PDB file of C-alpha atoms in Angstrom:
ATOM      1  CA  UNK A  23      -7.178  64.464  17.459  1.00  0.00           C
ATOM      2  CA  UNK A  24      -4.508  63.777  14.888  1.00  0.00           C
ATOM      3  CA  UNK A  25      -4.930  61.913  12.336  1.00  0.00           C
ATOM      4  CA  UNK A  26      -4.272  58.239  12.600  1.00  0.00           C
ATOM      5  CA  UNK A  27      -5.173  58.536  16.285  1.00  0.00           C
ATOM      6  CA  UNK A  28      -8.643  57.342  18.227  1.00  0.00           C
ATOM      7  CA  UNK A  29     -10.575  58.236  20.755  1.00  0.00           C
ATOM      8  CA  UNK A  30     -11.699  54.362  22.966  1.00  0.00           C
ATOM      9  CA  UNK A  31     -14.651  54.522  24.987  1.00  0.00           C
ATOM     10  CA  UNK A  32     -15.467  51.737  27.192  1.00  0.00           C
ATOM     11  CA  UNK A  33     -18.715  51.834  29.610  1.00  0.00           C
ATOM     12  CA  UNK A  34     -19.157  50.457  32.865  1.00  0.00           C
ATOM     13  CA  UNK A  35     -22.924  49.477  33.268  1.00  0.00           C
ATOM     14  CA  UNK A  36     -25.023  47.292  35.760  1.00  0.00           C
ATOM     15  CA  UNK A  37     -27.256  47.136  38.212  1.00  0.00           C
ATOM     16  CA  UNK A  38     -27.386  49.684  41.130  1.00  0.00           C
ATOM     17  CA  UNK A  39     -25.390  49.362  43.530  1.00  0.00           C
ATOM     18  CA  UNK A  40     -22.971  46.674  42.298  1.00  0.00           C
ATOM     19  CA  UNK A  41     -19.220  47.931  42.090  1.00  0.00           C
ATOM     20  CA  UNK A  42     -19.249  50.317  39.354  1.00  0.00           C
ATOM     21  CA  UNK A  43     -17.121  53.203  40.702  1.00  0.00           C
ATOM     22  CA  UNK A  44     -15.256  51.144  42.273  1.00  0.00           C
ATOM     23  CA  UNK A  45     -14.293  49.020  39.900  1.00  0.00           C
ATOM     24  CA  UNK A  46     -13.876  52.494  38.453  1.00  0.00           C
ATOM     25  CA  UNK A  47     -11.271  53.478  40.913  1.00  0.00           C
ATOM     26  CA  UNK A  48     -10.005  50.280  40.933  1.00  0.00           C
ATOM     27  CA  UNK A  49      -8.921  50.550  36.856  1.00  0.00           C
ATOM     28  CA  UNK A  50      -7.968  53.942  37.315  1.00  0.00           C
ATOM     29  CA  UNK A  51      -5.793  53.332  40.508  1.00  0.00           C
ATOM     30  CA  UNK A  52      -6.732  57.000  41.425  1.00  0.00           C
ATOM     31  CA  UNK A  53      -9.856  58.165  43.649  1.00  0.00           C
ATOM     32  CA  UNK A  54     -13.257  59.323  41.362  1.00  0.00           C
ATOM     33  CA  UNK A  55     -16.778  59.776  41.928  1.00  0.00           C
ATOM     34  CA  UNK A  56     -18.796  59.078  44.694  1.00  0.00           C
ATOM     35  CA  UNK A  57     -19.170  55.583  46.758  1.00  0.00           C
ATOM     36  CA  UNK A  58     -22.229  54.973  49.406  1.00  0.00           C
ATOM     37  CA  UNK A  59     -24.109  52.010  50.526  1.00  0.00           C
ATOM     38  CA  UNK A  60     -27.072  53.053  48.632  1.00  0.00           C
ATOM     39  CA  UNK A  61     -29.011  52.546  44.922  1.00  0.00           C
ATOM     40  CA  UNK A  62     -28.702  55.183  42.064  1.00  0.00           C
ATOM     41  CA  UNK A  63     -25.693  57.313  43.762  1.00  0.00           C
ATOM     42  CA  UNK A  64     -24.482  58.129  40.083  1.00  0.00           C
ATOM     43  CA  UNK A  65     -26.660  60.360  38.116  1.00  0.00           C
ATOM     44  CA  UNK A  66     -24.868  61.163  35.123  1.00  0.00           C
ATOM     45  CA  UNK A  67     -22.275  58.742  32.678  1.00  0.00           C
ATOM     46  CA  UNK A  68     -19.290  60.376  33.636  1.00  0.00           C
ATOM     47  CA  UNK A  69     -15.460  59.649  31.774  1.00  0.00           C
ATOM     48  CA  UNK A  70     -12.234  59.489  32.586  1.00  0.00           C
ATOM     49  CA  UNK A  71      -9.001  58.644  30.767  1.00  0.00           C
ATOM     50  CA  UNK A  72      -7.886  55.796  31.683  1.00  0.00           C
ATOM     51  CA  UNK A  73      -4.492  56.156  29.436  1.00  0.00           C
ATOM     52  CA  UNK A  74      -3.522  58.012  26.299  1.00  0.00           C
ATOM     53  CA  UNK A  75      -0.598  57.243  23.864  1.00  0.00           C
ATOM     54  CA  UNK A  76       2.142  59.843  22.862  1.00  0.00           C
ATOM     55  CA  UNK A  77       0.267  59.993  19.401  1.00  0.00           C
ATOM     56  CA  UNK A  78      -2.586  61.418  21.303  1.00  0.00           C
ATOM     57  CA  UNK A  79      -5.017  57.970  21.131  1.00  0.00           C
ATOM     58  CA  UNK A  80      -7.440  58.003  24.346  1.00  0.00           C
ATOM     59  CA  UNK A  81      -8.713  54.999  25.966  1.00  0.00           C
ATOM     60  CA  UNK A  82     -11.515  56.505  28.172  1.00  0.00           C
ATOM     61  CA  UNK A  83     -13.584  54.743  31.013  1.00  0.00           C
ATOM     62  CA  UNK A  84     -17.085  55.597  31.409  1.00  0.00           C
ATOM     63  CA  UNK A  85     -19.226  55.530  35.127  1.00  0.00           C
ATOM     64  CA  UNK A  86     -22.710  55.279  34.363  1.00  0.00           C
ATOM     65  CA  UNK A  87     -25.871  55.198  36.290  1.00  0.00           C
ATOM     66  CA  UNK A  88     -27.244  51.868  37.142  1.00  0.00           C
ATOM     67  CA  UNK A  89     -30.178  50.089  36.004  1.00  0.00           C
ATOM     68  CA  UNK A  90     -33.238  50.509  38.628  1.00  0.00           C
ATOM     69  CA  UNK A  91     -36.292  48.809  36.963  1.00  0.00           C
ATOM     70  CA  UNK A  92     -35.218  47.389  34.282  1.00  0.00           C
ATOM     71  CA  UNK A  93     -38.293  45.253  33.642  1.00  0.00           C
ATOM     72  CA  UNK A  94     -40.158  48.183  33.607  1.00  0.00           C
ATOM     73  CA  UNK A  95     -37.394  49.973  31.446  1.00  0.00           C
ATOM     74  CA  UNK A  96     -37.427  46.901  28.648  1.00  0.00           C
ATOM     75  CA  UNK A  97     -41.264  47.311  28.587  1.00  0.00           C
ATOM     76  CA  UNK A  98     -41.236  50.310  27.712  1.00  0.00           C
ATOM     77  CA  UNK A  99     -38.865  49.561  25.076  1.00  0.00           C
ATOM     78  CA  UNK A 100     -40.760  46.959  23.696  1.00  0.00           C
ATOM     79  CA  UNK A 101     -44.142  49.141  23.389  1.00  0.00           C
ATOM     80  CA  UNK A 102     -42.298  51.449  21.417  1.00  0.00           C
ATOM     81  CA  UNK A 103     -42.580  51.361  17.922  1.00  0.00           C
ATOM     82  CA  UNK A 104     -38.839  52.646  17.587  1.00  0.00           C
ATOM     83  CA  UNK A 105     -37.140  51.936  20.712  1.00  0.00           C
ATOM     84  CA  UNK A 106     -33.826  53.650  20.830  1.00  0.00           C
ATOM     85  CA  UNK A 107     -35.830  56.638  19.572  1.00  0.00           C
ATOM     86  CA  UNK A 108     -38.136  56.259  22.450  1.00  0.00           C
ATOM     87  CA  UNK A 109     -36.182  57.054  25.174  1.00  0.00           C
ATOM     88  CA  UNK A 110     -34.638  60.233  23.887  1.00  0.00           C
ATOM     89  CA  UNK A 111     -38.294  61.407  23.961  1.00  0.00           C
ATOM     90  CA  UNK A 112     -39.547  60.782  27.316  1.00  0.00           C
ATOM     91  CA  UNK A 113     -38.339  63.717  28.916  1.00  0.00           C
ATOM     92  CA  UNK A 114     -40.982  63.651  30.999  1.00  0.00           C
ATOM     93  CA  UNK A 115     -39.258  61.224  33.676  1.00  0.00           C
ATOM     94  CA  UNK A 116     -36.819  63.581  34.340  1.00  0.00           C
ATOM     95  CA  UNK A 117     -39.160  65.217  36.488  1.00  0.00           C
ATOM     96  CA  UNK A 118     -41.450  62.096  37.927  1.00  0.00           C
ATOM     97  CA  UNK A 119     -39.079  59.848  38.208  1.00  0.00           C
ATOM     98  CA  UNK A 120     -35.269  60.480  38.961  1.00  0.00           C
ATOM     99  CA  UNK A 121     -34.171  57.091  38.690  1.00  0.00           C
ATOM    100  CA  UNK A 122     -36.300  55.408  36.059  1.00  0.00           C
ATOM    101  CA  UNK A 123     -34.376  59.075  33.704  1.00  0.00           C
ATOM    102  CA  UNK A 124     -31.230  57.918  34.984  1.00  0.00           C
ATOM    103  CA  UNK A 125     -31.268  54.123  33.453  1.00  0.00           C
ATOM    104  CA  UNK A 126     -32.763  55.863  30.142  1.00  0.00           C
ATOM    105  CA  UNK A 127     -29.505  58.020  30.744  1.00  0.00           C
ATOM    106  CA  UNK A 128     -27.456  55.569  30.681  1.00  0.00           C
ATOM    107  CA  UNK A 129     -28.381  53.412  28.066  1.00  0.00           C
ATOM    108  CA  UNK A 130     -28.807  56.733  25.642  1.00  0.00           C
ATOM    109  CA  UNK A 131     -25.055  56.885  26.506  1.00  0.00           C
ATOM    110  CA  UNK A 132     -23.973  53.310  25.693  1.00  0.00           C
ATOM    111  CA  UNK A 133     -26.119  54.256  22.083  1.00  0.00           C
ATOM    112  CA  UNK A 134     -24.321  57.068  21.286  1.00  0.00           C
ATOM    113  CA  UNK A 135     -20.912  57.043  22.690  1.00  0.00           C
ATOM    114  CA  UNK A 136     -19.738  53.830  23.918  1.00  0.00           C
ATOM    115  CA  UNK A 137     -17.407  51.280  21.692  1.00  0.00           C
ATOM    116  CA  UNK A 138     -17.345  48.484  24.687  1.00  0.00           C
ATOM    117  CA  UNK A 139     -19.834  47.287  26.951  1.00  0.00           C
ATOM    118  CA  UNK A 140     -18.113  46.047  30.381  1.00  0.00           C
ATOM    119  CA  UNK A 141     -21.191  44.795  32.153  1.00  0.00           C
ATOM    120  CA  UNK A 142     -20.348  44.316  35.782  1.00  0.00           C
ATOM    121  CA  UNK A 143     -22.596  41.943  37.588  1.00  0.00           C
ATOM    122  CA  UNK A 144     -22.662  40.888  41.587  1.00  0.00           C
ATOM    123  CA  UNK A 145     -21.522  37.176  41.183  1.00  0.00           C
ATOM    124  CA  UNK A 146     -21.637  36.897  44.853  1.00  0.00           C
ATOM    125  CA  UNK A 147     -25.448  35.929  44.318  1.00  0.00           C
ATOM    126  CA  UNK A 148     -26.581  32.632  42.326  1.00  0.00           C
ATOM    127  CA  UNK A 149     -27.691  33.648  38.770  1.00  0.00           C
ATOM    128  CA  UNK A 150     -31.007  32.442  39.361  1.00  0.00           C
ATOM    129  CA  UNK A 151     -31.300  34.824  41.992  1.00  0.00           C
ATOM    130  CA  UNK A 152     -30.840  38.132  39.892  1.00  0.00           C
ATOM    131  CA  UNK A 153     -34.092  38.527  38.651  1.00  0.00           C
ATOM    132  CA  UNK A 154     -33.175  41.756  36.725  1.00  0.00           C
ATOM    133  CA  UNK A 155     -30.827  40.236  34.507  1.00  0.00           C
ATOM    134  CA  UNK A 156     -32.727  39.097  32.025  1.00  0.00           C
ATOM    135  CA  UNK A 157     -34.202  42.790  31.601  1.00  0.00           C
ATOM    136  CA  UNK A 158     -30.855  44.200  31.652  1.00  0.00           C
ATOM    137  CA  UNK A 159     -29.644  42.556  28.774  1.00  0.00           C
ATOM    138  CA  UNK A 160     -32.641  42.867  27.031  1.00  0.00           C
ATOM    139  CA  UNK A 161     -32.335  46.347  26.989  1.00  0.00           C
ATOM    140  CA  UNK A 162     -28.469  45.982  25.983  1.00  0.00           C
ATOM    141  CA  UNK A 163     -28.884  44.411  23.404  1.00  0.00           C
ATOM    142  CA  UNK A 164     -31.106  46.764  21.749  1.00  0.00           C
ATOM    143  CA  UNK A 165     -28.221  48.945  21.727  1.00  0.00           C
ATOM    144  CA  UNK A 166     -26.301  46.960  19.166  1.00  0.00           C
ATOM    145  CA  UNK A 167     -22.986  47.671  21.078  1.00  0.00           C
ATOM    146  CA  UNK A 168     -20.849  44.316  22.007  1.00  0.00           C
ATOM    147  CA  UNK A 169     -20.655  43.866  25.898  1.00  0.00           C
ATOM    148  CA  UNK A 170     -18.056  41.920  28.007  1.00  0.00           C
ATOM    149  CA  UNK A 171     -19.677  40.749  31.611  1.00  0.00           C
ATOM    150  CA  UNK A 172     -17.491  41.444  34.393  1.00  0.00           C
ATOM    151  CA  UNK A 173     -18.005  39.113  37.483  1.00  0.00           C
ATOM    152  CA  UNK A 174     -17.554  40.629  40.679  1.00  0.00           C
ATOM    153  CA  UNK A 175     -17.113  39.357  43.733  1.00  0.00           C
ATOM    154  CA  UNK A 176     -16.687  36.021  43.341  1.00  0.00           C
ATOM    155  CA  UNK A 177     -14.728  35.389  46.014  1.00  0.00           C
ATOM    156  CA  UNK A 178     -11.499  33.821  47.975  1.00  0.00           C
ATOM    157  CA  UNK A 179      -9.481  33.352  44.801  1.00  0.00           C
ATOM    158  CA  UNK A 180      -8.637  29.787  43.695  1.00  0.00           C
ATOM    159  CA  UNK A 181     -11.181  28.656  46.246  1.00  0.00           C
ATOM    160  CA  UNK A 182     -14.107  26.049  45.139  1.00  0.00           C
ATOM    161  CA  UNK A 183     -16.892  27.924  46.042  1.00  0.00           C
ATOM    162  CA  UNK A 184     -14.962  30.609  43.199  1.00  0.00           C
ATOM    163  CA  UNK A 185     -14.656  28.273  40.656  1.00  0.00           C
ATOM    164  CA  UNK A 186     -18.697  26.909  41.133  1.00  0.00           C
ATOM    165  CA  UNK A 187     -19.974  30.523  41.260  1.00  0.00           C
ATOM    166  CA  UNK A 188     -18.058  31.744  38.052  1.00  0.00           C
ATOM    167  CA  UNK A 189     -18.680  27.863  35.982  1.00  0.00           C
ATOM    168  CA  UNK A 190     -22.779  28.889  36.966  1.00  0.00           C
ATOM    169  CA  UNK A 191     -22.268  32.767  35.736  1.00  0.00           C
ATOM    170  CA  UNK A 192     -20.370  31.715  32.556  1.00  0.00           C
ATOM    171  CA  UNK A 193     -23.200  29.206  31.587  1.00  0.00           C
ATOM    172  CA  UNK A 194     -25.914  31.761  32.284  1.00  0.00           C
ATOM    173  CA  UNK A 195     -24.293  34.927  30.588  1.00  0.00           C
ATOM    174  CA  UNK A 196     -22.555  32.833  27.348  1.00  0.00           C
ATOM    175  CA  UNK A 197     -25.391  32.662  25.377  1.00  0.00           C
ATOM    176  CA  UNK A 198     -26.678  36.183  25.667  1.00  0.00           C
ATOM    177  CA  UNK A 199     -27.554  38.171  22.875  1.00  0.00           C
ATOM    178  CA  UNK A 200     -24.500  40.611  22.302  1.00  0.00           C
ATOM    179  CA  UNK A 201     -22.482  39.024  25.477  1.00  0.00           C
ATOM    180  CA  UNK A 202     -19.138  38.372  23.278  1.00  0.00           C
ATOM    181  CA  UNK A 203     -16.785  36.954  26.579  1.00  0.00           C
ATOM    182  CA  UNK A 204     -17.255  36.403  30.374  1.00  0.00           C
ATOM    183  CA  UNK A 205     -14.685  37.169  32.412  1.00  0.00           C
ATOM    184  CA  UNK A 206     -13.629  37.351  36.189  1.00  0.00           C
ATOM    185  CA  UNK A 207     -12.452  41.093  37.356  1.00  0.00           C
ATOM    186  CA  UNK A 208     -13.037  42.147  41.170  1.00  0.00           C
ATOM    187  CA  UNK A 209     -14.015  45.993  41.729  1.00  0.00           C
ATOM    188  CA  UNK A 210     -12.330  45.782  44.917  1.00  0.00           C
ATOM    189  CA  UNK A 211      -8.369  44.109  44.509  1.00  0.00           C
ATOM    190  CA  UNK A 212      -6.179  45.436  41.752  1.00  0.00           C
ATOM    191  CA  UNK A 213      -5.125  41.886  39.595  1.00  0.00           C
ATOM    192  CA  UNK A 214      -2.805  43.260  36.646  1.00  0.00           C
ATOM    193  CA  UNK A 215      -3.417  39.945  34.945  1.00  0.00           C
ATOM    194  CA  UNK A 216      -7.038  39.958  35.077  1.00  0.00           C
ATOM    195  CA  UNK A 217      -6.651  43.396  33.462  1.00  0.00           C
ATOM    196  CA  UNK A 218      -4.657  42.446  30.536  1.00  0.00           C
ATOM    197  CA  UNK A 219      -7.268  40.227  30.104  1.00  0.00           C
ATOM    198  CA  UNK A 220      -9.758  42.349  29.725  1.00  0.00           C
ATOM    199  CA  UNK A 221      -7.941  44.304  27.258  1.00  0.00           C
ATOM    200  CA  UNK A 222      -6.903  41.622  25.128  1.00  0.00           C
ATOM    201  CA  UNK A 223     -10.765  40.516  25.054  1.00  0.00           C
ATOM    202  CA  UNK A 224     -11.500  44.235  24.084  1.00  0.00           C
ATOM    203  CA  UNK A 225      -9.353  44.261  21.164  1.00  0.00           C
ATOM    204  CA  UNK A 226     -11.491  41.869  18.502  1.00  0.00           C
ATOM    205  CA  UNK A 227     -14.647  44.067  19.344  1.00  0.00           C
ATOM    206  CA  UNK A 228     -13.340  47.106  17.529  1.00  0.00           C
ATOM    207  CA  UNK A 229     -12.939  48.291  14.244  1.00  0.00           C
ATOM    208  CA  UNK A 230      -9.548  47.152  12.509  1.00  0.00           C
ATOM    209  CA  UNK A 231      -8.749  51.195  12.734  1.00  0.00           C
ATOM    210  CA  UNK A 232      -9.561  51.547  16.361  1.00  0.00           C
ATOM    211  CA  UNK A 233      -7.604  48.057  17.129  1.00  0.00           C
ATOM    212  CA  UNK A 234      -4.376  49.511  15.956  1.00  0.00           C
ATOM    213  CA  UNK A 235      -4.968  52.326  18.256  1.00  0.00           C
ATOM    214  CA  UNK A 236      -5.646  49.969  21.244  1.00  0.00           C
ATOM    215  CA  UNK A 237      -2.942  47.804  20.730  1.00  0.00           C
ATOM    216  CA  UNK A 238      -0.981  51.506  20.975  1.00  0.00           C
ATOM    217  CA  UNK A 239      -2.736  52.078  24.136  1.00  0.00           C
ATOM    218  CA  UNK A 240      -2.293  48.909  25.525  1.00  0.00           C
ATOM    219  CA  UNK A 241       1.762  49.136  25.188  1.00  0.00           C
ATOM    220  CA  UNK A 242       0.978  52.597  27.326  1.00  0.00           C
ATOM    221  CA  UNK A 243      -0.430  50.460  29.648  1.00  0.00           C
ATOM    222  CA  UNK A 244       1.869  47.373  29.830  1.00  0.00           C
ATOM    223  CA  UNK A 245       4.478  50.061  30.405  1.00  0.00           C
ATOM    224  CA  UNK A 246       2.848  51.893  33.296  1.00  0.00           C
ATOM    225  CA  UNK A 247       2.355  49.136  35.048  1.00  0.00           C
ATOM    226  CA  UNK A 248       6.346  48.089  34.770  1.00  0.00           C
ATOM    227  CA  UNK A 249       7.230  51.318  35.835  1.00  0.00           C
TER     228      UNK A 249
END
C-alpha cells in the first residue's frame, strides 16, 4: 500500500440464512461463494474487493458466517470477565460445536478487521417476531465497531405494506446501541441509488484519513456504474 492510500473493510453480518451472499453477489455484480436453502452455509469471513482506486485504495466486502444462537453466544459474553478476550479462547467449540465456532468466528472478525458493520436483517418478518435480534446486537455492540442495518426484503417497492414494514424496522433498530443509520437495500435486485446510499452513509463512520480514501473509491464507483 502506498502511502496516502487505505485499505476499507466493510462486513456483512446477520442471522443465518438471511441474504448475506447474496446481497454479496448482488454488490459485487459478479458470482461468489456458496448459496443453499439452509443455516450456517458460510464457515469462514471471506473478502472480496469490491473496487480499488488507481492510487491503489481498496474498498473490500466481507461474507461472514451468520449468527446461530446468539442468546446463547451473548451469554457467554456476558459471563466473561473480558469478553472480546473470551472468545478467542474457547477453542474448544471448534470441535463440539461447528456452528456456535462459526458466530465466535465471525464476530472475532468484525473485532479485528472490520471498519463498517452492514447488518442485514430479514424485514420480511415483523420486528417483534425476530427474537434473536436483541442478542445479535448485543453482541455487536461489544465490538465497538459502528454498524449500518440493511433491510431486506421488504417488498413490492413503493407499495404500503413496504413503507409499514420499513417505518416498524426503523423504529425498532434506531435506538440501538452502535446502530448509526437504517437503511433499505434488497440482496436480491441491483438499485444503484440505494447503493450510493449506502456509501454516502458509510463515509461519516470513518476516520477523516480513511474518508478521503472513500470518497476516492466512491468516484471509482460512480464511474463504473456510468460506464
Amino acid at each position: 500500500m502506498t502511502l496516502g492510500t487505505h485499505t476499507i473493510s466493510l462486513s456483512l453480518v446477520s442471522h443465518t440464512n438471511v441474504g448475506k451472499t447474496t446481497l454479496a453477489r448482488t454488490l459485487l455484480a459478479r458470482d461468489i461463494g456458496e448459496i443453499r436453502d439452509e443455516a450456517h452455509v458460510t464457515e469462514t469471513a471471506e473478502s472480496q474487493v469490491l473496487i480499488e482506486t488507481a492510487q491503489g485504495d481498496r474498498l473490500l466486502l466481507w461474507d461472514t458466517p451468520g449468527f446461530g444462537d446468539t442468546l446463547r453466544l451473548a451469554k457467554r459474553m456476558a459471563q466473561a470477565g473480558n469478553p472480546i478476550g473470551w472468545f478467542l479462547t474457547e477453542v474448544w467449540d471448534r470441535w463440539r460445536d461447528r456452528a456456535f465456532w462459526s458466530s465466535q468466528r465471525a464476530l472475532k472478525h468484525v473485532w479485528e478487521q472490520c471498519d463498517v458493520v452492514l447488518y442485514l436483517v430479514n424485514a420480511s418478518e415483523a420486528p417483534e417476531d425476530a427474537g434473536y435480534l436483541d442478542a445479535e446486537l448485543q453482541v455487536l455492540s461489544h465490538t465497538g465497531k459502528p454498524a449500518i442495518a440493511l433491510l431486506n426484503q421488504l417488498g413490492v417497492p413503493g407499495s404500503a405494506g413496504e413503507a409499514e414494514l420499513e417505518a416498524r424496522w426503523r423504529k425498532r433498530l434506531e435506538g440501538a446501541k452502535g446502530v448509526h443509520a437504517v437503511l433499505p437495500l434488497d440482496a436480491f435486485s441491483r438499485c444503484w441509488v440505494q447503493e450510493g446510499v449506502l456509501w454516502q452513509a458509510v463515509t461519516p463512520l470513518l476516520p477523516l484519513p480513511q474518508q478521503e480514501a472513500f470518497s476516492r473509491l466512491q468516484a471509482g464507483w460512480r464511474e463504473r456504474q456510468l460506464a
